[in-house]
C-alpha positions as a Markdown table, in Angstrom:
| # | Residue | x | y | z |
|---|---|---|---|---|
| 1 | Met | -70.1 | 154.7 | 75.4 |
| 2 | Val | -70.4 | 153.3 | 78.9 |
| 3 | Ser | -66.9 | 154.6 | 79.7 |
| 4 | Asn | -68.1 | 158.2 | 79.2 |
| 5 | Leu | -70.8 | 157.8 | 81.9 |
| 6 | Ser | -70.0 | 159.3 | 85.3 |
| 7 | Arg | -70.0 | 157.1 | 88.4 |
| 8 | Lys | -73.1 | 159.0 | 89.5 |
| 9 | Gly | -74.8 | 158.3 | 86.2 |
| 10 | Leu | -74.0 | 154.6 | 86.5 |
| 11 | Leu | -75.4 | 154.5 | 90.0 |
| 12 | Thr | -78.6 | 156.3 | 88.9 |
| 13 | Leu | -79.1 | 153.9 | 86.0 |
| 14 | Ala | -78.6 | 150.9 | 88.3 |
| 15 | Leu | -81.1 | 152.3 | 90.9 |
| 16 | Met | -83.6 | 153.0 | 88.2 |
| 17 | Leu | -83.3 | 149.4 | 86.9 |
| 18 | Val | -83.9 | 148.0 | 90.4 |
| 19 | Leu | -86.9 | 150.2 | 90.9 |
| 20 | Val | -88.4 | 149.1 | 87.5 |
| 21 | Leu | -88.0 | 145.5 | 88.5 |
| 22 | Ala | -89.3 | 146.0 | 92.0 |
| 23 | Gly | -92.3 | 148.0 | 90.9 |
| 24 | Cys | -93.3 | 145.8 | 88.0 |
| 25 | Gly | -97.0 | 145.4 | 87.5 |
| 26 | Ala | -98.0 | 148.1 | 90.0 |
| 27 | Lys | -99.8 | 151.0 | 88.5 |
| 28 | Ser | -99.3 | 154.2 | 90.4 |
| 29 | Gly | -100.9 | 157.4 | 89.2 |
| 30 | Gly | -100.4 | 160.5 | 87.2 |
| 31 | Ser | -97.9 | 162.6 | 85.4 |
| 32 | Ile | -96.5 | 166.1 | 85.6 |
| 33 | Val | -98.8 | 168.9 | 84.5 |
| 34 | Glu | -97.0 | 172.0 | 83.2 |
| 35 | Gly | -98.0 | 175.3 | 84.7 |
| 36 | Lys | -99.1 | 173.8 | 88.0 |
| 37 | Val | -97.4 | 173.3 | 91.3 |
| 38 | Asn | -96.8 | 169.5 | 91.1 |
| 39 | Val | -96.7 | 167.6 | 94.4 |
| 40 | Val | -95.7 | 163.9 | 94.7 |
| 41 | Thr | -97.0 | 162.1 | 97.7 |
| 42 | Thr | -96.1 | 158.6 | 98.8 |
| 43 | Phe | -99.4 | 157.1 | 100.0 |
| 44 | Tyr | -103.1 | 157.8 | 100.6 |
| 45 | Pro | -103.5 | 159.9 | 103.8 |
| 46 | Ile | -100.8 | 162.4 | 102.7 |
| 47 | Tyr | -102.4 | 162.5 | 99.2 |
| 48 | Glu | -105.8 | 163.3 | 100.6 |
| 49 | Phe | -104.6 | 166.0 | 103.0 |
| 50 | Thr | -102.4 | 167.6 | 100.3 |
| 51 | Gln | -105.3 | 167.6 | 97.8 |
| 52 | Glu | -107.7 | 169.2 | 100.4 |
| 53 | Ile | -105.2 | 172.0 | 101.3 |
| 54 | Gly | -103.9 | 172.6 | 97.8 |
| 55 | Gly | -107.2 | 172.5 | 95.9 |
| 56 | Ala | -107.1 | 173.7 | 92.3 |
| 57 | Asp | -103.8 | 175.5 | 92.8 |
| 58 | Ile | -101.8 | 172.2 | 92.7 |
| 59 | His | -101.5 | 168.9 | 90.9 |
| 60 | Val | -100.9 | 165.9 | 93.1 |
| 61 | Ile | -99.4 | 162.6 | 92.0 |
| 62 | Asn | -99.8 | 159.8 | 94.5 |
| 63 | Leu | -97.2 | 157.0 | 94.1 |
| 64 | Leu | -99.0 | 154.2 | 95.9 |
| 65 | Pro | -101.5 | 152.4 | 93.7 |
| 66 | Val | -105.1 | 151.8 | 94.9 |
| 67 | Gly | -105.4 | 148.5 | 96.8 |
| 68 | Val | -101.7 | 148.2 | 97.6 |
| 69 | Glu | -100.4 | 148.0 | 101.2 |
| 70 | Pro | -97.5 | 150.6 | 101.6 |
| 71 | His | -95.0 | 148.8 | 103.8 |
| 72 | Asp | -93.2 | 146.7 | 101.2 |
| 73 | Trp | -94.1 | 148.7 | 98.0 |
| 74 | Thr | -91.2 | 150.2 | 96.0 |
| 75 | Pro | -91.4 | 152.9 | 93.2 |
| 76 | Arg | -90.8 | 152.7 | 89.5 |
| 77 | Ser | -88.4 | 154.6 | 87.3 |
| 78 | Gln | -91.3 | 156.8 | 86.1 |
| 79 | Asp | -91.8 | 157.8 | 89.7 |
| 80 | Ile | -88.2 | 159.1 | 89.8 |
| 81 | Ile | -88.8 | 161.1 | 86.6 |
| 82 | Asn | -92.0 | 162.7 | 87.9 |
| 83 | Thr | -90.5 | 163.5 | 91.3 |
| 84 | Ser | -87.5 | 165.1 | 89.7 |
| 85 | Lys | -89.8 | 167.5 | 87.8 |
| 86 | Ala | -92.1 | 168.2 | 90.8 |
| 87 | Gln | -91.9 | 171.1 | 93.2 |
| 88 | Leu | -92.6 | 169.1 | 96.3 |
| 89 | Phe | -92.1 | 165.5 | 97.4 |
| 90 | Leu | -94.1 | 164.6 | 100.6 |
| 91 | Tyr | -93.5 | 161.4 | 102.5 |
| 92 | Asn | -94.5 | 160.2 | 105.9 |
| 93 | Gly | -91.1 | 159.3 | 107.3 |
| 94 | Ala | -90.6 | 157.6 | 110.7 |
| 95 | Gly | -89.4 | 154.6 | 108.8 |
| 96 | Leu | -92.5 | 153.9 | 106.8 |
| 97 | Glu | -91.0 | 154.3 | 103.3 |
| 98 | Gly | -87.6 | 152.6 | 103.6 |
| 99 | Trp | -87.0 | 153.2 | 99.9 |
| 100 | Val | -86.9 | 157.0 | 100.2 |
| 101 | Pro | -83.1 | 157.5 | 100.7 |
| 102 | Asn | -82.1 | 155.6 | 97.6 |
| 103 | Phe | -85.0 | 157.1 | 95.7 |
| 104 | Leu | -83.8 | 160.6 | 96.4 |
| 105 | Lys | -80.3 | 159.7 | 95.4 |
| 106 | Gly | -81.7 | 158.7 | 92.0 |
| 107 | Leu | -83.4 | 162.0 | 91.2 |
| 108 | Glu | -82.2 | 163.9 | 88.2 |
| 109 | Ser | -79.2 | 166.1 | 89.0 |
| 110 | Gly | -81.0 | 169.4 | 88.1 |
| 111 | Ser | -84.0 | 168.6 | 90.2 |
| 112 | Lys | -85.3 | 171.4 | 92.4 |
| 113 | Val | -87.9 | 169.4 | 94.2 |
| 114 | Gln | -88.2 | 170.1 | 97.9 |
| 115 | Thr | -88.5 | 167.1 | 100.2 |
| 116 | Val | -90.6 | 167.2 | 103.3 |
| 117 | Glu | -91.1 | 164.5 | 106.0 |
| 118 | Val | -94.7 | 165.1 | 106.9 |
| 119 | Ser | -94.7 | 163.4 | 110.3 |
| 120 | His | -92.0 | 165.7 | 111.6 |
| 121 | Gly | -93.0 | 167.1 | 115.0 |
| 122 | Val | -95.2 | 164.1 | 116.0 |
| 123 | Asp | -94.2 | 162.6 | 119.3 |
| 124 | Tyr | -93.0 | 159.3 | 117.9 |
| 125 | Ile | -93.7 | 156.0 | 119.7 |
| 126 | Met | -90.8 | 153.6 | 120.0 |
| 127 | Thr | -91.9 | 149.9 | 119.9 |
| 128 | Asp | -90.2 | 146.7 | 120.9 |
| 129 | Glu | -90.6 | 144.4 | 117.9 |
| 130 | Ala | -90.3 | 140.8 | 119.0 |
| 131 | Thr | -88.2 | 138.4 | 116.9 |
| 132 | Asp | -87.1 | 134.8 | 117.5 |
| 133 | Asn | -83.9 | 135.9 | 119.2 |
| 134 | Asn | -84.6 | 139.3 | 120.9 |
| 135 | Asp | -86.6 | 142.5 | 120.9 |
| 136 | Thr | -85.6 | 145.2 | 118.6 |
| 137 | Leu | -86.6 | 148.9 | 119.1 |
| 138 | His | -88.3 | 150.6 | 116.1 |
| 139 | Thr | -90.1 | 153.8 | 115.5 |
| 140 | Asp | -93.7 | 153.2 | 114.9 |
| 141 | Pro | -94.5 | 155.0 | 111.6 |
| 142 | His | -98.3 | 154.8 | 111.8 |
| 143 | Thr | -98.7 | 158.4 | 112.9 |
| 144 | Trp | -101.7 | 159.4 | 110.7 |
| 145 | Val | -104.0 | 156.8 | 112.3 |
| 146 | Ser | -104.6 | 159.3 | 115.2 |
| 147 | Pro | -106.4 | 162.5 | 114.3 |
| 148 | Lys | -104.1 | 164.3 | 116.8 |
| 149 | Ser | -101.1 | 163.4 | 114.8 |
| 150 | Ala | -102.9 | 164.1 | 111.5 |
| 151 | Leu | -103.3 | 167.7 | 112.7 |
| 152 | Ile | -99.5 | 168.1 | 112.9 |
| 153 | Met | -99.1 | 166.4 | 109.5 |
| 154 | Ala | -101.7 | 168.8 | 107.9 |
| 155 | Ala | -99.8 | 171.8 | 109.3 |
| 156 | Asn | -96.5 | 170.5 | 107.7 |
| 157 | Ile | -98.2 | 170.0 | 104.4 |
| 158 | Lys | -99.7 | 173.6 | 104.5 |
| 159 | Asp | -96.3 | 175.1 | 105.4 |
| 160 | Ser | -94.6 | 173.3 | 102.6 |
| 161 | Leu | -97.1 | 174.4 | 100.0 |
| 162 | Gln | -96.9 | 178.0 | 101.1 |
| 163 | Thr | -93.1 | 177.8 | 100.9 |
| 164 | Val | -92.9 | 176.6 | 97.3 |
| 165 | Asp | -95.9 | 178.7 | 96.1 |
| 166 | Pro | -96.3 | 181.9 | 98.2 |
| 167 | Glu | -98.5 | 183.4 | 95.5 |
| 168 | His | -101.4 | 181.2 | 96.6 |
| 169 | Lys | -100.6 | 181.4 | 100.4 |
| 170 | Ala | -104.0 | 182.7 | 101.3 |
| 171 | Gly | -105.9 | 179.9 | 99.5 |
| 172 | Tyr | -103.7 | 177.3 | 101.2 |
| 173 | Glu | -104.4 | 178.9 | 104.6 |
| 174 | Glu | -108.1 | 179.0 | 104.0 |
| 175 | Arg | -108.4 | 175.3 | 102.9 |
| 176 | Tyr | -106.0 | 174.2 | 105.7 |
| 177 | Asn | -108.3 | 175.8 | 108.2 |
| 178 | Glu | -111.3 | 173.9 | 106.7 |
| 179 | Leu | -109.3 | 170.6 | 107.0 |
| 180 | Ile | -108.2 | 171.4 | 110.5 |
| 181 | Ala | -111.8 | 172.0 | 111.6 |
| 182 | Lys | -112.8 | 168.6 | 110.3 |
| 183 | Leu | -109.8 | 166.9 | 112.0 |
| 184 | Gln | -110.5 | 168.6 | 115.3 |
| 185 | Ala | -114.2 | 167.5 | 115.1 |
| 186 | Leu | -113.0 | 164.0 | 114.5 |
| 187 | Asp | -110.5 | 164.2 | 117.4 |
| 188 | Asn | -113.2 | 165.4 | 119.7 |
| 189 | Lys | -115.6 | 162.7 | 118.7 |
| 190 | Phe | -113.0 | 159.9 | 119.3 |
| 191 | Gln | -112.2 | 161.5 | 122.7 |
| 192 | Thr | -115.8 | 161.8 | 123.8 |
| 193 | Glu | -117.2 | 158.5 | 122.5 |
| 194 | Leu | -114.3 | 156.2 | 123.5 |
| 195 | Ala | -114.2 | 157.7 | 127.0 |
| 196 | Lys | -117.7 | 156.5 | 127.6 |
| 197 | Leu | -116.9 | 152.8 | 127.0 |
| 198 | Pro | -116.3 | 150.3 | 129.7 |
| 199 | Asn | -113.6 | 148.4 | 127.9 |
| 200 | His | -110.4 | 149.7 | 126.3 |
| 201 | Glu | -108.4 | 146.6 | 125.3 |
| 202 | Ile | -108.2 | 145.9 | 121.5 |
| 203 | Val | -106.5 | 143.0 | 119.7 |
| 204 | Val | -105.5 | 143.8 | 116.1 |
| 205 | Ser | -103.9 | 141.9 | 113.3 |
| 206 | His | -101.2 | 144.5 | 112.6 |
| 207 | Gln | -99.5 | 146.8 | 115.1 |
| 208 | Ala | -100.7 | 150.0 | 113.4 |
| 209 | Phe | -102.8 | 151.6 | 116.1 |
| 210 | Ala | -100.4 | 152.7 | 118.8 |
| 211 | Tyr | -100.9 | 156.4 | 118.2 |
| 212 | Leu | -104.7 | 155.9 | 118.2 |
| 213 | Ala | -104.4 | 153.9 | 121.4 |
| 214 | Arg | -102.1 | 156.4 | 123.2 |
| 215 | Asp | -104.2 | 159.4 | 122.3 |
| 216 | Tyr | -107.6 | 157.9 | 123.2 |
| 217 | Gly | -107.0 | 155.7 | 126.2 |
| 218 | Leu | -106.8 | 152.3 | 124.5 |
| 219 | Thr | -104.4 | 149.4 | 124.9 |
| 220 | Gln | -103.3 | 147.7 | 121.7 |
| 221 | His | -102.4 | 144.0 | 121.5 |
| 222 | Ala | -101.1 | 143.0 | 118.0 |
| 223 | Ile | -100.8 | 139.6 | 116.4 |
| 224 | Met | -98.2 | 140.8 | 114.0 |
| 225 | Gly | -95.6 | 143.6 | 114.3 |
| 226 | Leu | -95.1 | 147.0 | 112.6 |
| 227 | Ser | -94.9 | 145.3 | 109.3 |
| 228 | Pro | -98.1 | 143.4 | 108.5 |
| 229 | Asp | -96.3 | 140.4 | 106.9 |
| 230 | Ala | -94.2 | 139.7 | 110.1 |
| 231 | Glu | -95.0 | 136.2 | 111.3 |
| 232 | Pro | -96.1 | 136.0 | 114.9 |
| 233 | Arg | -94.4 | 133.5 | 117.3 |
| 234 | Gly | -96.3 | 130.5 | 118.6 |
| 235 | Gln | -96.0 | 131.6 | 122.2 |
| 236 | Asp | -97.4 | 135.1 | 121.2 |
| 237 | Met | -100.5 | 133.5 | 119.7 |
| 238 | Val | -101.0 | 131.4 | 122.9 |
| 239 | Ala | -100.6 | 134.4 | 125.1 |
| 240 | Leu | -103.0 | 136.4 | 123.0 |
| 241 | Thr | -105.6 | 133.6 | 123.1 |
| 242 | Asp | -105.3 | 133.6 | 126.9 |
| 243 | Leu | -105.6 | 137.4 | 127.0 |
| 244 | Val | -108.8 | 137.4 | 124.9 |
| 245 | Lys | -110.4 | 134.8 | 127.1 |
| 246 | Lys | -109.3 | 136.4 | 130.4 |
| 247 | Glu | -110.3 | 140.0 | 129.4 |
| 248 | Gly | -113.6 | 139.0 | 127.8 |
| 249 | Ile | -112.6 | 140.6 | 124.5 |
| 250 | Lys | -115.3 | 140.0 | 121.9 |
| 251 | Tyr | -113.7 | 140.9 | 118.6 |
| 252 | Ile | -110.3 | 140.5 | 116.8 |
| 253 | Phe | -109.7 | 143.4 | 114.5 |
| 254 | Phe | -108.3 | 142.9 | 110.9 |
| 255 | Glu | -107.7 | 145.2 | 108.0 |
| 256 | Glu | -108.7 | 144.9 | 104.3 |
| 257 | Leu | -105.3 | 145.4 | 102.6 |
| 258 | Val | -103.5 | 142.5 | 104.2 |
| 259 | Ser | -104.5 | 138.8 | 104.9 |
| 260 | Asp | -107.0 | 138.2 | 107.6 |
| 261 | Lys | -105.8 | 134.6 | 108.1 |
| 262 | Met | -104.1 | 135.2 | 111.5 |
| 263 | Ala | -107.0 | 137.3 | 112.9 |
| 264 | Lys | -109.5 | 134.6 | 111.9 |
| 265 | Thr | -107.2 | 131.8 | 113.4 |
| 266 | Leu | -107.0 | 133.6 | 116.7 |
| 267 | Ala | -110.7 | 134.4 | 116.8 |
| 268 | Ala | -111.6 | 130.8 | 116.1 |
| 269 | Glu | -109.2 | 129.6 | 118.8 |
| 270 | Ala | -110.6 | 132.1 | 121.4 |
| 271 | Gly | -114.2 | 131.6 | 120.3 |
| 272 | Val | -114.8 | 135.3 | 119.3 |
| 273 | Ser | -115.7 | 137.2 | 116.1 |
| 274 | Thr | -113.7 | 139.4 | 113.8 |
| 275 | Met | -114.3 | 143.0 | 112.7 |
| 276 | Val | -112.5 | 145.6 | 110.5 |
| 277 | Leu | -110.2 | 148.3 | 112.0 |
| 278 | Asn | -108.7 | 150.2 | 109.2 |
| 279 | Pro | -105.2 | 151.8 | 109.5 |
| 280 | Val | -106.1 | 154.0 | 106.5 |
| 281 | Glu | -102.9 | 153.2 | 104.7 |
| 282 | Gly | -104.8 | 153.2 | 101.4 |
| 283 | Leu | -108.1 | 152.6 | 99.7 |
| 284 | Thr | -109.4 | 149.4 | 98.3 |
| 285 | Gln | -110.9 | 149.5 | 94.8 |
| 286 | Lys | -114.3 | 149.3 | 96.3 |
| 287 | Gln | -113.7 | 152.1 | 98.8 |
| 288 | Glu | -112.4 | 154.3 | 96.0 |
| 289 | Lys | -115.5 | 153.6 | 93.9 |
| 290 | Asn | -117.7 | 154.4 | 96.9 |
| 291 | Gly | -116.1 | 157.7 | 97.5 |
| 292 | Asp | -114.6 | 156.8 | 100.8 |
| 293 | Asn | -111.8 | 159.0 | 102.3 |
| 294 | Tyr | -109.8 | 159.4 | 105.5 |
| 295 | Phe | -112.8 | 160.8 | 107.4 |
| 296 | Thr | -115.4 | 158.2 | 106.3 |
| 297 | Leu | -112.9 | 155.4 | 107.1 |
| 298 | Met | -112.0 | 156.8 | 110.5 |
| 299 | Glu | -115.7 | 157.3 | 111.3 |
| 300 | Lys | -116.3 | 153.6 | 110.5 |
| 301 | Asn | -113.3 | 152.8 | 112.8 |
| 302 | Leu | -114.9 | 154.7 | 115.6 |
| 303 | Gln | -118.3 | 152.9 | 115.2 |
| 304 | Asn | -116.6 | 149.5 | 115.1 |
| 305 | Leu | -114.6 | 150.4 | 118.3 |
| 306 | Ile | -117.8 | 151.5 | 120.0 |
| 307 | Leu | -119.5 | 148.2 | 119.1 |
| 308 | Ala | -116.5 | 146.0 | 120.1 |
| 309 | Leu | -115.8 | 147.7 | 123.4 |
| 310 | Gln | -119.3 | 147.8 | 124.9 |
């Protein structure tokens, strides 16, 4: 029977097997709802913005499970099946979801899903990622951490929904305008509050805040690179310790979805404290239970920045 399978069919089966093994044990959410505009999103911020704009006119399936950090996550075979039947597949792009090209090749041959890179149009930041041998240039994918970039992403989501479902265009436009008003208010608050502060240097565990730093006048120093599991070099830790002491930095920022070991090590070495700065890549179980969202987490980020940079 195998001899009757096409080469494409064999490749698809092989890809699905890899994804099953890679995604084992991770529960991501939802299934296709007939009669709805089904939208598949790759991780939390896109899911939230899509849900807010789409409202009751759409059904959103978010691939990334609660409590999971997105950089190294890979999808399951069921995710391929759901996406093949959906009308829209929304992903961040800029290198965040490295699995997307192979994932799209694995979709069912008759799939009519439209694929949209939500960060398209953002002025990307290129970053030198230090390795043991040299510096490698990468696109920083953490666009959504800045409300200014989130405004662009929301517009892309709205446009994509109106394209696949013009019947509900007015509703999408109305809810998009409500979301934009909240994002603009958040943007204004970050701009106003951070401009008042005497200090602007932040030390973070994971290099996820370049867009936030660029847009609001901060300077980011990261223990680890664009991927939160990248090990820092010894000389980098020494240089950061010296920087913290020289600049009088009071806090080292860490995040909930990855280990805080390096942040605490650096803080202990420099004699300072640690504090959360959330890249809003996803919710923890506790945050989901508490009803947190992009706006509550970004508000907490602002309050923590105000405290740390006094």
